[in-house]
Coordinates of C-alpha atoms and ligand atoms in Angstrom, one line a residue:
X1 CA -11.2 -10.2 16.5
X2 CA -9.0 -13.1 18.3
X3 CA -9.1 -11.7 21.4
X4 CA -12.6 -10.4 21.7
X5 CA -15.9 -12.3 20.8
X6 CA -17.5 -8.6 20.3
X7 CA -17.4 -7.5 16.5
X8 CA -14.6 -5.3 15.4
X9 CA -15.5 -1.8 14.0
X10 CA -13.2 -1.1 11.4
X11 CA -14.0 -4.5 9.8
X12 CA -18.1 -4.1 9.4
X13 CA -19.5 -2.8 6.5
X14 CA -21.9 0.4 6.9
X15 CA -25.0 -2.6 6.6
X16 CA -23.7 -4.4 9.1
X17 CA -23.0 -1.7 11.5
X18 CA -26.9 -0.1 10.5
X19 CA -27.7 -4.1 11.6
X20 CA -26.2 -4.0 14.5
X21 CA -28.1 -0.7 15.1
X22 CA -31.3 -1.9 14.4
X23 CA -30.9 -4.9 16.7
X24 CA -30.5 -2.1 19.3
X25 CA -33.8 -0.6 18.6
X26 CA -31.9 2.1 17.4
X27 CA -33.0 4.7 14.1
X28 CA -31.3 3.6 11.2
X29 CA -29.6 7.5 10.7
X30 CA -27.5 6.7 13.4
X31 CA -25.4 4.8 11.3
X32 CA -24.4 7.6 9.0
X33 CA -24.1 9.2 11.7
X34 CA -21.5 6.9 13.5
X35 CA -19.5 6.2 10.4
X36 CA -19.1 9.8 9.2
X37 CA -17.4 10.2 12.5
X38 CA -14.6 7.2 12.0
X39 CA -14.4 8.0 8.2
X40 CA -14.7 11.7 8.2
X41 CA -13.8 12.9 11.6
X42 CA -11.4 10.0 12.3
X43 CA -13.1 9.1 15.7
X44 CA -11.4 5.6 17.3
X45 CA -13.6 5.5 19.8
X46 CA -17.5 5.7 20.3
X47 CA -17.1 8.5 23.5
X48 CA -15.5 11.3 20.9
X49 CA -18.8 10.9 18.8
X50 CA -20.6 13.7 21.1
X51 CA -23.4 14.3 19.8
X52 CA -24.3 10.7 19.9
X53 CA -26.5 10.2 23.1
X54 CA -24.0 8.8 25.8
X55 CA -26.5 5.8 26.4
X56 CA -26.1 5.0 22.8
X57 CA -22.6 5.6 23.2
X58 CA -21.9 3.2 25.9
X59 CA -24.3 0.7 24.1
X60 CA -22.2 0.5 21.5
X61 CA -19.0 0.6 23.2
X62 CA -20.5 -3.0 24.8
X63 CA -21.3 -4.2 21.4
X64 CA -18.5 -3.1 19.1
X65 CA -14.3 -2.7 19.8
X66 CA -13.8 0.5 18.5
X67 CA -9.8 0.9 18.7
X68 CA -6.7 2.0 16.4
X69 CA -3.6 0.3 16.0
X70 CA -1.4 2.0 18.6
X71 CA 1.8 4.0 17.2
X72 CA 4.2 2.9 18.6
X73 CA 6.9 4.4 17.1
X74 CA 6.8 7.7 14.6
X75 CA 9.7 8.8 12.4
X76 CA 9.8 11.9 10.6
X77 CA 12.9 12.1 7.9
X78 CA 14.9 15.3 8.4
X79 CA 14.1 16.7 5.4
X80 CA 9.7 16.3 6.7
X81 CA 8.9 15.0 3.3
X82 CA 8.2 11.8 4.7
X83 CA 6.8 9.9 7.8
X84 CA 6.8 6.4 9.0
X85 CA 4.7 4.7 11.4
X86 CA 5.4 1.7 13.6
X87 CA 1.6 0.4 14.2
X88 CA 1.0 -2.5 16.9
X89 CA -1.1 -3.9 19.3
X90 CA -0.4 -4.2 23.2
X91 CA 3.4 -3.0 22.7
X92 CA 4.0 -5.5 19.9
X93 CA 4.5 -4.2 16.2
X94 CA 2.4 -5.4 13.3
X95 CA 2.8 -3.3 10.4
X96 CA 5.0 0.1 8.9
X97 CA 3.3 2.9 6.7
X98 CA 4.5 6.1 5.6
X99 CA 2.5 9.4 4.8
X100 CA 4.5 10.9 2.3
X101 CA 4.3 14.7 0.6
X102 CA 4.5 15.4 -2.4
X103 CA 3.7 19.0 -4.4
X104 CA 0.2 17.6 -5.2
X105 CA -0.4 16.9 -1.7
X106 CA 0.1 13.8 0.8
X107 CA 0.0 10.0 0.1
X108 CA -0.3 7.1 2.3
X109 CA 1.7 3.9 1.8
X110 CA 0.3 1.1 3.7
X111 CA 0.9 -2.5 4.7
X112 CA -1.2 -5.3 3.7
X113 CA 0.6 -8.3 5.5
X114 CA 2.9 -8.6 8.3
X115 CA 5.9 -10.0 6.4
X116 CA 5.7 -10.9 2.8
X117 CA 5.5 -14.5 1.0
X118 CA 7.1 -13.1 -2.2
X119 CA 10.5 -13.3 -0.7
X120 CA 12.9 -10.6 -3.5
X121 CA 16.0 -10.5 -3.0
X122 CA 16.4 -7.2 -3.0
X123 CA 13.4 -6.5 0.0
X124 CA 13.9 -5.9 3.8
X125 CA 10.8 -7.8 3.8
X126 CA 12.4 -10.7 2.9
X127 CA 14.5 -10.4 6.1
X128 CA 11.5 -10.9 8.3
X129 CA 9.6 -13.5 6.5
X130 CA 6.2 -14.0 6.4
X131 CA 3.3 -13.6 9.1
X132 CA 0.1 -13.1 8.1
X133 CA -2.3 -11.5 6.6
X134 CA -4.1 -8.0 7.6
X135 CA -7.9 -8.0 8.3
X136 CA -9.5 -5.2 6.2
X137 CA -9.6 -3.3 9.4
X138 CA -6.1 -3.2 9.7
X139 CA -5.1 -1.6 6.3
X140 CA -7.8 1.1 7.1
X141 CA -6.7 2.2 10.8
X142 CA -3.3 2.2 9.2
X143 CA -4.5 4.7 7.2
X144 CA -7.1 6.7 8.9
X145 CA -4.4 6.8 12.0
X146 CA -2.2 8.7 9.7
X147 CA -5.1 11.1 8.5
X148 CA -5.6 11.9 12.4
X149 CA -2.2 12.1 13.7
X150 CA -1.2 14.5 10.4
X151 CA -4.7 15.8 11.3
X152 CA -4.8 16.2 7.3
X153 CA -7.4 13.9 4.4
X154 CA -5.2 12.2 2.6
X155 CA -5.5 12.3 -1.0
X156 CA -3.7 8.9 -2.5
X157 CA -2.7 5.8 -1.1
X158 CA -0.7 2.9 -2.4
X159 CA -0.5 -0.5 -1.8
X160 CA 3.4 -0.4 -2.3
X161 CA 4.2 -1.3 1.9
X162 CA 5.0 -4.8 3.3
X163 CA 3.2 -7.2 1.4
X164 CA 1.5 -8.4 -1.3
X165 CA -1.6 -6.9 -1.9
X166 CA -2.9 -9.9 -4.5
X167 CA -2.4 -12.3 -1.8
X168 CA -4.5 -11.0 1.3
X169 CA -7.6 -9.5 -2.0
X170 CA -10.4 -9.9 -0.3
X171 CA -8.9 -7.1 2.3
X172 CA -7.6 -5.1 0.5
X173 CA -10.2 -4.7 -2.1
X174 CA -12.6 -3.9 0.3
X175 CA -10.5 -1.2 2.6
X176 CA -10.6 0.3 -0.9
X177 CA -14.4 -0.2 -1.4
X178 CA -14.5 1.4 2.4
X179 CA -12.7 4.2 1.7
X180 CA -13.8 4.9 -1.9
X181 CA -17.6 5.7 -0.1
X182 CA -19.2 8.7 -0.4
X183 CA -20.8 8.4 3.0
X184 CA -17.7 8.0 4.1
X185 CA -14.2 8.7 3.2
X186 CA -14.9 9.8 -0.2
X187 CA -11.5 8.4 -1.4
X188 CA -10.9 8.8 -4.9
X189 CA -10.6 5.5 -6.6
X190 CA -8.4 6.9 -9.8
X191 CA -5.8 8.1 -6.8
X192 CA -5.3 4.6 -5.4
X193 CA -2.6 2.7 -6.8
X194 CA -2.1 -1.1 -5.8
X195 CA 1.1 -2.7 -6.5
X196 CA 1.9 -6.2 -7.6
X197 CA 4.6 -9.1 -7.6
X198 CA 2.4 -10.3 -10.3
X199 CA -0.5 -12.3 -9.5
X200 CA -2.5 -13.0 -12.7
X201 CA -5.9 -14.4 -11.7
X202 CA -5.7 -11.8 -8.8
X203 CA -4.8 -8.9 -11.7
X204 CA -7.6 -10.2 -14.2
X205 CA -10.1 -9.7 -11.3
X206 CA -9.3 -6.1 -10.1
X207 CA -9.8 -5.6 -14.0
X208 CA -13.4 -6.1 -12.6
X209 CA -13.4 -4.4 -9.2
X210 CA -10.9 -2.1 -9.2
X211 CA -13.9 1.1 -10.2
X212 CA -11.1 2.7 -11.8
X213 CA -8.2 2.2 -8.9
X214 CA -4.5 1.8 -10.6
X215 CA -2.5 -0.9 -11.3
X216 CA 1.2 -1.0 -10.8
X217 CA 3.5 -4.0 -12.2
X218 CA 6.9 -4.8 -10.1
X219 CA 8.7 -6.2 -13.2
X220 CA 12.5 -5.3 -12.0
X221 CA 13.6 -7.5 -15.2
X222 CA 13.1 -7.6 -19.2
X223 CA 14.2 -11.5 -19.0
X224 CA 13.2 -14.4 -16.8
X225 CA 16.3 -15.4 -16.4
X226 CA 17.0 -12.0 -14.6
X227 CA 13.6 -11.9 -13.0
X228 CA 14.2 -15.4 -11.5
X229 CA 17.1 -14.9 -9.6
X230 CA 15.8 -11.6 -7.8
X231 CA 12.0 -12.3 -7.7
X232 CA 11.2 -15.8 -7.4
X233 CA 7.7 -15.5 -7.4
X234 CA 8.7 -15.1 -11.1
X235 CA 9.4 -19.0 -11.1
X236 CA 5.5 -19.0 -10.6
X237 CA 4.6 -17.0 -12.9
X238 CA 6.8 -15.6 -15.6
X239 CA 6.9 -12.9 -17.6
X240 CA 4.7 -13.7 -20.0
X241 CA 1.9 -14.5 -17.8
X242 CA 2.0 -11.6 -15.4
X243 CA 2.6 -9.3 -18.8
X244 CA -0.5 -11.1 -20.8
X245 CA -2.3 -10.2 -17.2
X246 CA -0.8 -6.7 -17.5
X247 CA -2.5 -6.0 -20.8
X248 CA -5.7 -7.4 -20.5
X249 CA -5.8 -4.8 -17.5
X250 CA -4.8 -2.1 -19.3
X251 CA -7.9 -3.2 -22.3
X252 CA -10.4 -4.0 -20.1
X253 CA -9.7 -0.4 -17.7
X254 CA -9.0 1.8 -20.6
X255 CA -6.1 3.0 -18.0
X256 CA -2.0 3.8 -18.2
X257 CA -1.0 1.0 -16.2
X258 CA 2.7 1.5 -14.4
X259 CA 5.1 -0.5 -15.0
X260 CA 7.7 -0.2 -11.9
X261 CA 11.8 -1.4 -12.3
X262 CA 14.0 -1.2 -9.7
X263 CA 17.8 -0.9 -11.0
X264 CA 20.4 -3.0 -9.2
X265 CA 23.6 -2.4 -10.1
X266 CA 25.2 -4.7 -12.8
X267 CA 22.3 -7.0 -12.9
X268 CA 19.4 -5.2 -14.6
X269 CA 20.6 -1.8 -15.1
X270 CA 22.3 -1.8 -18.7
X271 CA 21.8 -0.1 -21.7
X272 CA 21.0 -3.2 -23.4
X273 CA 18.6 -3.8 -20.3
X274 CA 16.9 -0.9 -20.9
X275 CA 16.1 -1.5 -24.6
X276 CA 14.9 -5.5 -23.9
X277 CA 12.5 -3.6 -21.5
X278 CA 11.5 -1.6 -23.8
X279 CA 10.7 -4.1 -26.6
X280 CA 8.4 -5.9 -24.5
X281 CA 6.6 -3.1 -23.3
X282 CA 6.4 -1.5 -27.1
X283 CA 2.8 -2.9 -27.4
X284 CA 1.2 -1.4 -23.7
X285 CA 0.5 2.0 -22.9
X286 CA 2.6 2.4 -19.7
X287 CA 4.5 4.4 -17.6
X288 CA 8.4 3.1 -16.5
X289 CA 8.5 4.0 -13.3
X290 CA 12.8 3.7 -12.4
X291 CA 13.2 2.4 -8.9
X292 CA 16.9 2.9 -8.1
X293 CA 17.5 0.4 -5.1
X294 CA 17.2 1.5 -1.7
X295 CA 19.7 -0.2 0.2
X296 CA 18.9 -3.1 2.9
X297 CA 21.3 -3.0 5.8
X298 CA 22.5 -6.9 5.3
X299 CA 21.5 -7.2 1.7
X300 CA 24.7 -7.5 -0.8
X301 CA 23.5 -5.0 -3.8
X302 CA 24.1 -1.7 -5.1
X303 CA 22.3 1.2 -6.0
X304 CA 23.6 1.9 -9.8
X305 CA 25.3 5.3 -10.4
X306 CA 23.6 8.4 -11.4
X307 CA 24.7 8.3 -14.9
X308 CA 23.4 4.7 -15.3
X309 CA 19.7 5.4 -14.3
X310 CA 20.0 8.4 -16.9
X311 CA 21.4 6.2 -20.0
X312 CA 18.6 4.0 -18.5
X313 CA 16.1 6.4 -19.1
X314 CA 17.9 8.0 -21.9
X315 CA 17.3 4.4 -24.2
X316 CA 13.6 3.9 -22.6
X317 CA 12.5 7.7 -23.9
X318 CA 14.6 6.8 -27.5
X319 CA 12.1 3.4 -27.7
X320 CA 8.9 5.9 -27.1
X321 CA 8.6 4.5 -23.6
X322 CA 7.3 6.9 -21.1
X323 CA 9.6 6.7 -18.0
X324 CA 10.0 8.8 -14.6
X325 CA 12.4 8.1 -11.8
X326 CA 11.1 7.8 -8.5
X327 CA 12.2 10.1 -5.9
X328 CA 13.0 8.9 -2.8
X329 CA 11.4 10.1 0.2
X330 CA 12.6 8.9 3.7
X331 CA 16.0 7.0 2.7
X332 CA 17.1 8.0 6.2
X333 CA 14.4 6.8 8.3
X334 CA 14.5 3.5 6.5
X335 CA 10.7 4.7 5.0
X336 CA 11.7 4.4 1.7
X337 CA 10.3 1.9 -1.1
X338 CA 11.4 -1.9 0.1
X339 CA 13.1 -0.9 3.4
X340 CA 10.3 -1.6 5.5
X341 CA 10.4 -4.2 8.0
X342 CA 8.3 -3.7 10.8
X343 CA 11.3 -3.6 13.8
X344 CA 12.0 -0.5 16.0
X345 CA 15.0 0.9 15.4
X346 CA 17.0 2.9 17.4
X347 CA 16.2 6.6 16.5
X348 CA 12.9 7.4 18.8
X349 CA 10.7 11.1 18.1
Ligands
SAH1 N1 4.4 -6.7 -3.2 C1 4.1 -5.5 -3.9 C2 4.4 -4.3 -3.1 C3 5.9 -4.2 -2.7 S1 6.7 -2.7 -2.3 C4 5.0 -5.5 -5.1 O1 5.8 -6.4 -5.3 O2 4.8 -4.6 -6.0 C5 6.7 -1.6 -3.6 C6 7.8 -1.6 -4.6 O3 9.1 -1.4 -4.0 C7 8.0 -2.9 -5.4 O4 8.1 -2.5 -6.7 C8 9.2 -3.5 -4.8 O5 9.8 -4.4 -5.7 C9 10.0 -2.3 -4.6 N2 11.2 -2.5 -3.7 C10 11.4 -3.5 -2.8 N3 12.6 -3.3 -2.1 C11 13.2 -2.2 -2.6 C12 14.4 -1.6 -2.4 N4 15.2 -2.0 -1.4 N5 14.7 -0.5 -3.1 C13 13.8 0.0 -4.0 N6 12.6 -0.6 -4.3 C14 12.3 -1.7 -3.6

């Protein structure tokens, strides 16, 4: 890591870490050993692995930072059904994930950059610009600090946080790969669900990778000339493309992808809005998932009315499009979908 010449735990690999072991003149079970604690047990340090010798433990403690991102600030909604975290380093904040629960149990939302290049219109991300990148290791303590402070295993996680996920692949491909292994985490790949701005080449290649993972579309319009003025990545790559990337997914996987659509009021939420979406989706096995806004203190757009987002879904369900509507956990702890933004803010548990 920048500060520290010393490898960084959460970002080997289990052949790495059995490397580093074996350098030590350690026996290569002791890797197992070591990573069922941070995977299974959630360890973050080397001194809670007890029944690791304490030579070996402050061995390794010389040779590898083992640390979490810090908390530094932990909301839970009033209604529990949703909790954020404020993750950082040395006091300053890095990255926002939520654990959120649902009937069929808890799922993580995580981060994968601080700030987000995409720039909508309609994001709190777009507030705060764009950052960086996360190192693999940070999208996984995100996640395994949420396991241990709910002190739970949680079952799904989505790449639906600050960032875009086909932008920083390499890390985020393999926190999945990390937490997908047996020896480890034992994550299920089929309940990890990454979502996309639309990134085509990036889309084509999870295709490949992906071992079954989900795909998630954030199409938000039926036309470009919708799409462009509230996600300009669209000017990159329109409709067609990301859609043409869409289905080869959805060929090459065998897999339902999601198709997610955020209604604004008066700009994408109209009848005839909802059939245009629902030519171009006649040809894909999908799933509509309705987003109605969450509002962005300092953004200028509505949430449509309730009546709306049913004729929405109402004229989707007449085309033979399948179609839910997202519920929104954590709307007042600012946890909800696109109100992320990595500040502290003023409520403190
Ligand atoms: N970059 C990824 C992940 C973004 S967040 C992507 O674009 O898919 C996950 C979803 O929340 C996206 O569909 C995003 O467009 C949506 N979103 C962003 N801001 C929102 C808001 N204020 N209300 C509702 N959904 C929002």
């Amino acid at each position: 890591m920048k500060d520290s010449p010393l490898p960084h735990f959460f970002e080997l690999g289990l052949d790495e870490l059995s490397s580093v072991l074996s350098d030590m003149g350690e026996k290569p079970y002791r890797a197992k050993q070591i990573w069922s604690w941070a995977y299974k047990r959630f360890a973050s340090s080397f001194d809670e692995m007890t029944d690791l010798p304490l030579a070996l433990r402050q061995k390794l403690a010389d040779a590898i930072v083992m640390r979490r991102l810090e908390p530094l600030l932990v909301q839970e909604g009033t209604d529990s059904w949703a909790k954020k975290y404020l993750w950082g380093f040395r006091g300053t904040p890095l990255a926002e994930s939520v654990v959120m629960k649902y009937s069929y149990g808890s799922s993580a939302c995580l981060s994968t950059q601080a700030g987000c290049p995409a720039g909508c219109a309609f994001c709190a991300s777009r507030i705060i610009g764009f950052e960086r990148n996360l190192s693999k290791g940070e999208i996984l303590e995100q996640f395994l600090g949420m396991c241990r402070d709910g002190n739970e295993r949680i079952g799904h996680l989505v790449f639906m946080g600050t960032g875009e996920p086909f932008l920083n692949y390499d890390a985020v491909i393999g926190a999945i790969d990390t937490l997908a292994m047996e020896d480890g985490y034992g994550l299920s790949r089929r309940k990890v669900t990454v979502s996309t701005v639309g990134v085509p080449q990036a889309m084509r290649r999870f295709a490949k990778d992906s071992g079954g993972a989900r795909l998630a579309l954030s199409l938000h319009a039926a036309t470009d000339e919708v799409r462009d003025r509230i996600v300009p990545w669209n000017k990159r790559h329109p409709i067609g493309e990301v859609m043409a990337a869409l289905r080869a997914y959805a060929k090459d996987t065998g897999q339902r992808v999601t198709v997610e659509y955020m209604l604004l009021r008066g700009i994408n939420d109209s009848s005839e809005d909802a059939s245009k979406l629902a030519g171009l989706l006649s040809d894909i096995d999908c799933l509509v998932n309705l987003i109605p806004w969450n509002p962005v203190p300092g953004l200028l757009f509505q949430r449509p009315e309730r009546f709306r987002v049913e004729k929405f879904q109402e004229v989707l369900l007449g085309n033979r499009v399948k179609v839910t509507v997202r519920r929104s956990l954590g709307g007042d702890i600012e946890a909800a979908c696109g109100q992320l933004r990595r500040q502290e803010t003023k409520t403190e548990i």
